Short mmCIF file of C-alpha atoms in Angstrom, two decimals:
data_model
loop_
_atom_site.label_atom_id
_atom_site.label_comp_id
_atom_site.label_asym_id
_atom_site.label_seq_id
_atom_site.Cartn_x
_atom_site.Cartn_y
_atom_site.Cartn_z
CA MET A 229 111.32 94.36 109.77
CA LEU A 230 110.70 97.96 108.88
CA GLN A 231 110.08 98.47 105.09
CA SER A 232 112.46 100.93 103.23
CA ALA A 233 110.79 103.99 101.83
CA LEU A 234 110.77 102.30 98.30
CA SER A 235 109.11 99.16 99.58
CA PHE A 236 106.73 101.04 101.57
CA SER A 237 105.66 102.90 98.54
CA HIS A 238 104.68 99.68 96.99
CA THR A 239 102.63 98.77 100.02
CA LEU A 240 100.80 102.32 99.63
CA LEU A 241 100.15 101.52 96.08
CA SER A 242 98.89 98.08 96.76
CA ASN A 243 96.49 99.51 99.31
CA ALA A 244 95.23 102.25 96.84
CA VAL A 245 95.04 100.49 93.58
CA LYS A 246 92.54 97.98 92.30
CA PRO A 247 91.95 95.96 89.18
CA GLY A 248 90.36 98.43 86.37
CA ASP A 249 92.00 101.67 87.71
CA ARG A 250 93.78 104.19 85.75
CA VAL A 251 97.14 104.90 87.12
CA ILE A 252 100.42 106.99 86.35
CA ASP A 253 104.10 106.14 86.63
CA ALA A 254 105.54 109.70 85.99
CA THR A 255 109.06 108.46 86.16
CA MET A 256 109.50 105.10 84.23
CA GLY A 257 113.21 104.84 84.71
CA ASN A 258 114.07 101.09 84.57
CA GLY A 259 110.30 100.08 84.64
CA HIS A 260 109.88 98.38 87.83
CA ASP A 261 107.09 100.57 88.97
CA THR A 262 105.39 100.45 85.59
CA LEU A 263 105.25 96.52 85.84
CA PHE A 264 104.19 96.90 89.46
CA LEU A 265 101.28 99.15 88.58
CA ALA A 266 100.26 97.02 85.58
CA GLN A 267 99.98 94.01 87.74
CA LEU A 268 97.91 95.64 90.25
CA VAL A 269 95.40 97.48 87.50
CA GLY A 270 95.17 94.06 85.45
CA ASP A 271 94.05 93.94 81.89
CA SER A 272 90.88 96.01 82.53
CA GLY A 273 92.83 98.83 83.87
CA HIS A 274 95.86 101.31 82.33
CA VAL A 275 99.07 102.45 83.25
CA ASP A 276 100.68 105.94 81.44
CA ALA A 277 104.05 105.98 82.14
CA PHE A 278 106.61 108.85 81.23
CA ASP A 279 110.23 109.27 80.72
CA ILE A 280 112.39 111.69 78.55
CA GLN A 281 114.93 109.08 77.88
CA LYS A 282 114.55 106.51 74.98
CA GLN A 283 116.45 103.92 76.74
CA ALA A 284 113.76 103.98 79.33
CA LEU A 285 110.99 103.15 77.10
CA THR A 286 112.88 100.07 75.45
CA SER A 287 113.96 98.84 78.99
CA THR A 288 110.54 99.21 80.29
CA ASN A 289 108.83 97.64 77.01
CA GLY A 290 111.02 94.70 77.21
CA LEU A 291 110.32 94.21 81.01
CA LEU A 292 106.44 94.29 80.47
CA GLU A 293 106.72 91.86 77.58
CA LYS A 294 108.84 89.42 79.62
CA ASN A 295 106.28 89.59 82.44
CA GLN A 296 103.34 89.09 79.61
CA ILE A 297 101.48 92.25 80.40
CA ALA A 298 98.71 92.73 77.82
CA LYS A 299 99.51 95.65 75.43
CA ASN A 300 96.48 97.36 75.99
CA THR A 301 97.27 97.79 79.66
CA TYR A 302 99.92 100.46 79.18
CA THR A 303 101.16 103.34 77.05
CA LEU A 304 104.74 104.44 77.29
CA HIS A 305 105.28 108.10 76.79
CA GLN A 306 108.69 109.51 75.63
CA ALA A 307 107.99 112.79 77.34
CA SER A 308 108.73 114.85 80.45
CA HIS A 309 106.40 114.25 83.30
CA ASP A 310 105.30 117.69 83.34
CA THR A 311 103.30 116.96 80.21
CA ILE A 312 101.01 114.65 82.00
CA ALA A 313 98.03 117.01 82.07
CA LYS A 314 98.14 117.43 78.24
CA THR A 315 98.42 113.53 77.87
CA VAL A 316 95.91 112.19 80.25
CA PRO A 317 92.39 113.32 79.95
CA ALA A 318 91.01 114.96 83.02
CA SER A 319 87.79 113.06 82.33
CA GLU A 320 89.64 109.81 83.27
CA PRO A 321 90.74 110.34 86.74
CA ILE A 322 93.43 108.15 88.43
CA SER A 323 93.72 106.18 91.55
CA ALA A 324 97.36 106.51 92.05
CA ALA A 325 100.42 108.16 90.53
CA ILE A 326 104.11 107.23 91.41
CA PHE A 327 107.12 109.49 91.16
CA ASN A 328 110.91 108.56 91.98
CA LEU A 329 112.61 111.83 91.95
CA GLY A 330 116.38 112.44 91.98
CA TYR A 331 118.56 110.13 90.18
CA LEU A 332 117.77 106.68 88.75
CA PRO A 333 119.37 104.39 91.54
CA GLY A 334 122.27 102.45 90.32
CA GLY A 335 122.26 104.86 87.21
CA ASP A 336 123.78 107.99 86.15
CA LYS A 337 123.79 110.60 88.69
CA THR A 338 124.15 113.54 86.21
CA VAL A 339 120.65 112.53 84.67
CA ILE A 340 118.43 113.97 87.25
CA THR A 341 114.92 115.32 87.80
CA HIS A 342 114.26 119.15 88.62
CA LYS A 343 112.30 120.89 91.10
CA ASP A 344 110.36 123.02 88.71
CA SER A 345 109.18 120.21 86.32
CA SER A 346 108.81 117.82 89.14
CA LEU A 347 106.51 120.18 91.12
CA ASN A 348 104.33 120.87 87.89
CA ALA A 349 104.07 117.10 87.40
CA ILE A 350 103.08 116.53 90.97
CA LYS A 351 100.35 119.08 90.81
CA GLN A 352 99.06 117.61 87.32
CA CYS A 353 98.43 114.46 89.05
CA LEU A 354 96.84 115.89 92.38
CA ASP A 355 94.41 117.30 89.78
CA LEU A 356 93.74 113.96 88.28
CA LEU A 357 93.15 112.11 91.68
CA PHE A 358 89.99 110.35 92.51
CA PRO A 359 88.94 110.90 96.11
CA HIS A 360 91.24 108.74 98.42
CA GLY A 361 93.67 108.28 95.63
CA LEU A 362 97.34 108.85 96.27
CA VAL A 363 100.19 110.50 94.63
CA ILE A 364 103.38 108.97 95.98
CA VAL A 365 106.77 110.39 95.46
CA VAL A 366 109.94 108.72 96.56
CA LEU A 367 112.57 111.50 97.06
CA TYR A 368 116.32 110.61 96.53
CA TYR A 369 118.51 113.55 97.39
CA GLY A 370 121.84 112.10 97.77
CA HIS A 371 123.15 114.14 94.60
CA GLU A 372 123.88 117.77 93.62
CA GLY A 373 120.70 119.68 93.39
CA GLY A 374 118.99 116.94 95.34
CA VAL A 375 118.41 118.68 98.72
CA GLU A 376 117.03 121.84 96.74
CA GLU A 377 114.55 119.69 95.05
CA LYS A 378 113.75 117.79 98.20
CA ASN A 379 113.05 121.00 100.25
CA ALA A 380 111.03 122.50 97.33
CA ILE A 381 108.65 119.83 97.25
CA LEU A 382 108.44 119.16 101.06
CA GLN A 383 107.67 123.03 101.34
CA PHE A 384 104.95 122.53 98.77
CA ALA A 385 103.62 119.63 100.35
CA SER A 386 103.46 121.05 103.94
CA GLN A 387 101.41 124.07 102.70
CA LEU A 388 98.90 121.98 100.94
CA ASP A 389 95.27 122.58 102.35
CA GLN A 390 94.54 119.96 104.81
CA HIS A 391 90.88 119.88 104.01
CA GLN A 392 91.84 118.83 100.39
CA PHE A 393 94.86 116.46 100.95
CA ASN A 394 96.49 114.37 103.82
CA VAL A 395 100.27 114.64 103.32
CA MET A 396 102.47 112.25 105.02
CA THR A 397 106.30 111.49 105.01
CA TYR A 398 107.90 108.23 106.10
CA GLN A 399 111.68 108.24 106.29
CA PHE A 400 114.86 107.08 108.15
CA ILE A 401 116.38 109.76 110.34
CA ASN A 402 119.66 108.33 111.60
CA GLN A 403 121.41 107.39 108.51
CA VAL A 404 124.26 109.20 106.85
CA GLN A 405 123.55 108.05 103.19
CA ALA A 406 120.52 110.32 102.98
CA PRO A 407 118.31 107.19 102.16
CA PRO A 408 114.96 108.16 100.00
CA ILE A 409 112.05 109.68 101.63
CA CYS A 410 108.48 108.23 100.91
CA LEU A 411 106.03 111.00 100.40
CA ALA A 412 102.35 110.37 100.06
CA PHE A 413 99.49 112.71 98.92
CA GLU A 414 95.82 111.52 99.58
CA LYS A 415 92.90 113.40 98.31
CA ARG A 416 90.25 113.75 100.97
CA LYS A 417 87.20 114.23 98.97
CA MET B 95 93.37 105.24 103.07
CA LEU B 96 96.43 106.60 104.88
CA GLN B 97 96.65 105.24 108.34
CA SER B 98 96.89 107.73 111.12
CA ALA B 99 100.12 107.67 113.24
CA LEU B 100 98.52 105.91 116.14
CA SER B 101 96.97 103.26 113.65
CA PHE B 102 100.02 102.89 111.98
CA SER B 103 101.80 102.09 115.34
CA HIS B 104 99.60 99.27 115.77
CA THR B 105 100.36 97.86 112.25
CA LEU B 106 103.94 97.86 113.18
CA LEU B 107 103.32 96.08 116.36
CA SER B 108 101.33 93.44 114.56
CA ASN B 109 104.11 92.78 112.36
CA ALA B 110 106.99 92.82 115.29
CA VAL B 111 105.01 90.72 117.96
CA LYS B 112 104.06 87.18 117.82
CA PRO B 113 102.68 84.76 120.21
CA GLY B 114 104.74 83.79 123.39
CA ASP B 115 106.74 87.14 123.21
CA ARG B 116 107.54 89.46 126.17
CA VAL B 117 106.43 93.23 125.65
CA ILE B 118 106.25 96.36 127.31
CA ASP B 119 103.40 99.08 127.42
CA ALA B 120 105.29 102.08 128.77
CA THR B 121 102.53 104.33 129.15
CA MET B 122 99.39 102.29 130.05
CA GLY B 123 96.94 105.24 130.15
CA ASN B 124 93.53 103.90 129.34
CA GLY B 125 94.97 100.36 128.62
CA HIS B 126 94.08 100.17 124.87
CA ASP B 127 97.61 99.35 123.91
CA THR B 128 98.18 96.94 126.69
CA LEU B 129 94.93 95.00 125.43
CA PHE B 130 96.33 95.14 121.86
CA LEU B 131 99.58 93.72 123.18
CA ALA B 132 98.07 91.20 125.38
CA GLN B 133 96.11 89.76 122.35
CA LEU B 134 99.26 89.57 120.04
CA VAL B 135 101.40 87.70 122.74
CA GLY B 136 98.49 85.50 123.77
CA ASP B 137 98.33 83.45 126.88
CA SER B 138 102.08 82.10 126.47
CA GLY B 139 103.19 85.68 126.13
CA HIS B 140 103.75 88.52 128.78
CA VAL B 141 102.96 92.40 128.69
CA ASP B 142 104.67 94.53 131.42
CA ALA B 143 102.58 97.88 131.77
CA PHE B 144 103.45 101.12 133.38
CA ASP B 145 101.68 104.10 134.55
CA ILE B 146 102.18 106.35 137.60
CA GLN B 147 98.53 106.85 138.23
CA LYS B 148 96.39 104.54 140.10
CA GLN B 149 93.33 105.20 137.83
CA ALA B 150 95.29 103.95 134.81
CA LEU B 151 95.67 100.54 136.53
CA THR B 152 92.24 100.59 137.51
CA SER B 153 90.89 101.20 134.08
CA THR B 154 93.36 98.88 132.45
CA ASN B 155 92.62 95.93 134.62
CA GLY B 156 88.93 96.49 134.01
CA LEU B 157 89.37 96.55 130.15
CA LEU B 158 91.69 93.34 130.15
CA GLU B 159 89.11 91.50 132.37
CA LYS B 160 86.21 92.55 130.14
CA ASN B 161 88.10 90.98 127.27
CA GLN B 162 88.82 87.98 129.20
CA ILE B 163 92.65 88.24 129.05
CA ALA B 164 94.22 85.66 131.22
CA LYS B 165 95.61 86.94 134.37
CA ASN B 166 99.14 85.44 133.88
CA THR B 167 99.53 87.32 130.56
CA TYR B 168 99.96 90.86 132.18
CA THR B 169 101.60 92.67 135.05
CA LEU B 170 100.30 96.34 135.71
CA HIS B 171 102.99 98.41 137.28
CA GLN B 172 102.21 101.58 139.19
CA ALA B 173 105.39 103.12 138.48
CA SER B 174 107.14 105.66 136.22
CA HIS B 175 108.20 104.01 132.92
CA ASP B 176 111.87 104.97 133.80
CA THR B 177 111.68 102.42 136.38
CA ILE B 178 111.39 99.61 133.51
CA ALA B 179 115.06 98.44 133.66
CA LYS B 180 114.55 97.72 137.36
CA THR B 181 111.49 95.82 136.87
CA VAL B 182 112.01 93.81 133.56
CA PRO B 183 114.90 91.43 133.85
CA ALA B 184 117.54 91.98 131.02
CA SER B 185 117.69 88.10 130.70
CA GLU B 186 114.11 88.40 129.30
CA PRO B 187 114.29 90.17 126.12
CA ILE B 188 111.38 91.85 124.54
CA SER B 189 110.05 91.96 120.96
CA ALA B 190 108.30 95.38 121.29
CA ALA B 191 107.59 98.20 123.60
CA ILE B 192 105.12 101.14 122.95
CA PHE B 193 105.13 104.63 124.16
CA ASN B 194 102.31 107.44 123.92
CA LEU B 195 104.09 110.55 124.98
CA GLY B 196 102.54 113.69 125.99
CA TYR B 197 99.28 113.67 127.22
CA LEU B 198 96.37 111.23 127.40
CA PRO B 199 94.41 112.02 124.26
CA GLY B 200 90.79 113.17 125.60
CA GLY B 201 92.23 113.30 128.99
CA ASP B 202 94.00 115.89 131.19
CA LYS B 203 96.53 118.05 129.49
CA THR B 204 98.33 119.04 132.71
CA VAL B 205 99.37 115.30 133.33
CA ILE B 206 102.01 114.97 130.64
CA THR B 207 105.19 112.96 130.26
CA HIS B 208 108.51 114.95 130.47
CA LYS B 209 111.64 114.65 128.31
CA ASP B 210 114.21 113.33 130.73
CA SER B 211 112.08 110.52 132.18
CA SER B 212 110.91 109.43 128.58
CA LEU B 213 114.34 109.33 127.14
CA ASN B 214 115.50 107.03 130.05
CA ALA B 215 112.81 104.97 129.58
CA ILE B 216 113.19 104.70 125.85
CA LYS B 217 116.90 103.81 126.32
CA GLN B 218 115.97 101.43 128.73
CA CYS B 219 113.61 99.46 126.32
CA LEU B 220 116.20 99.85 123.52
CA ASP B 221 118.48 97.93 125.79
CA LEU B 222 115.97 95.02 126.37
CA LEU B 223 115.27 94.49 122.56
CA PHE B 224 115.69 91.25 120.56
CA PRO B 225 117.32 91.76 117.33
CA HIS B 226 114.48 93.08 114.80
CA GLY B 227 112.62 94.13 117.72
CA LEU B 228 110.73 97.55 117.79
CA VAL B 229 110.44 100.55 120.21
CA ILE B 230 107.32 102.47 119.06
CA VAL B 231 106.73 105.99 120.24
CA VAL B 232 103.76 107.87 119.29
CA LEU B 233 104.51 111.46 120.09
CA TYR B 234 101.83 113.87 120.95
CA TYR B 235 103.22 117.54 121.30
CA GLY B 236 100.07 119.91 120.87
CA HIS B 237 100.74 120.99 124.59
CA GLU B 238 102.86 123.26 126.72
CA GLY B 239 106.23 121.51 126.82
CA GLY B 240 105.26 119.09 124.10
CA VAL B 241 107.52 120.51 121.30
CA GLU B 242 110.38 120.40 123.88
CA GLU B 243 109.91 116.86 124.78
CA LYS B 244 109.63 115.82 120.98
CA ASN B 245 112.52 117.70 119.72
CA ALA B 246 114.76 116.08 122.54
CA ILE B 247 113.51 112.88 121.55
CA LEU B 248 113.92 113.25 117.87
CA GLN B 249 117.43 114.41 118.42
CA PHE B 250 118.41 111.64 120.42
CA ALA B 251 116.84 109.28 117.79
CA SER B 252 118.45 110.93 114.86
CA GLN B 253 122.04 110.57 116.35
CA LEU B 254 121.71 106.85 117.28
CA ASP B 255 124.22 104.63 115.40
CA GLN B 256 122.84 103.25 112.19
CA HIS B 257 124.70 99.94 112.65
CA GLN B 258 122.83 99.36 115.69
CA PHE B 259 119.31 100.73 115.10
CA ASN B 260 117.03 101.82 112.16
CA VAL B 261 115.03 104.91 113.18
CA MET B 262 111.90 105.76 111.12
CA THR B 263 109.09 108.56 111.39
CA TYR B 264 105.80 108.50 110.02
CA GLN B 265 103.96 111.80 110.28
CA PHE B 266 101.51 114.05 108.47
CA ILE B 267 103.27 117.37 107.61
CA ASN B 268 100.41 119.81 106.42
CA GLN B 269 98.12 119.85 109.43
CA VAL B 270 97.67 122.65 111.78
CA GLN B 271 96.49 120.48 114.76
CA ALA B 272 100.02 119.12 115.37
CA PRO B 273 98.88 115.46 114.98
CA PRO B 274 101.06 112.84 116.57
CA ILE B 275 104.20 111.48 114.92
CA CYS B 276 105.02 107.83 114.98
CA LEU B 277 108.70 107.16 115.69
CA ALA B 278 110.07 103.46 115.36
CA PHE B 279 113.36 102.13 116.55
CA GLU B 280 114.46 98.91 115.15
CA LYS B 281 117.23 96.86 116.69
CA ARG B 282 119.50 95.60 113.89
CA LYS B 283 121.14 92.79 115.52
#
């Protein structure tokens, strides 16, 4: 069966991330991606995860503890994802970053990400990538302002220098509910 | 590393096709996909492969013999892919079909596929699919008439009933050379 965009984003992360890597969850939300990344990098790696909502940190911390993830494997930041460059030292490059942009699925559609801070955060993660590292963006856009954010990010992505990055989209094109798009940036060298 | 659209089409086929299946290579060309499919279905399966050019059948037959594929595993048809419905009995459904549309990479760009016969052939293969079977189209469009064929097929694909089919695209969006798009149709039930 064809994978959903969300499931495909995890397949891509599994291929890009290995034990000991440093990685970023730019949109912590309910913490599922933070847990997934923590399991990929293992005790010798590190996940920095970001969310502006205190509730996200509480939920994520609970999920990580429940799954017995070692405390030194992760740092949860109550901060916007566009503060990543201030937080993660450029001397410690990452093999992957994941974004879920739009609203939290199943959550409050009025709490959404915004194109300017999202674009800034994506650029900050691109700057931190190792060669062949991936920045993955799962774009939800079935909400007010969602199409505008999606279009801004796809326009930025389509204009990136092909000698620096490969930019790929994976999406379903015949569905009325605007299912998410999986967008992946691979640093070439 | 991110897979090319061509490489990703093979990953999708590997997931969808199992030994004993009946499958179709709608655009035989140099026979690489016919060989790939023959190896997936094994001696108990069958590949029907189509091309209008006699040279394609000669090359493909040579490639299959060189790789010691059993003769009863494949039938090479010197015929347009829009004769598939006449050739493959509807009583023998398929788990997958693959199309490479446009020109033969590395070959003569004046020998190309055309949107009307390509669309007909795709529809014929969709009718033959098992539930969860895949029709995969690798769309090359960097040639005269290529964009027109691509747009016609994507338009058809985007309007397919989502209760009948999932339609997915995988493509690179920041490259000036118009690299191929991988388009996949999955029958839902």
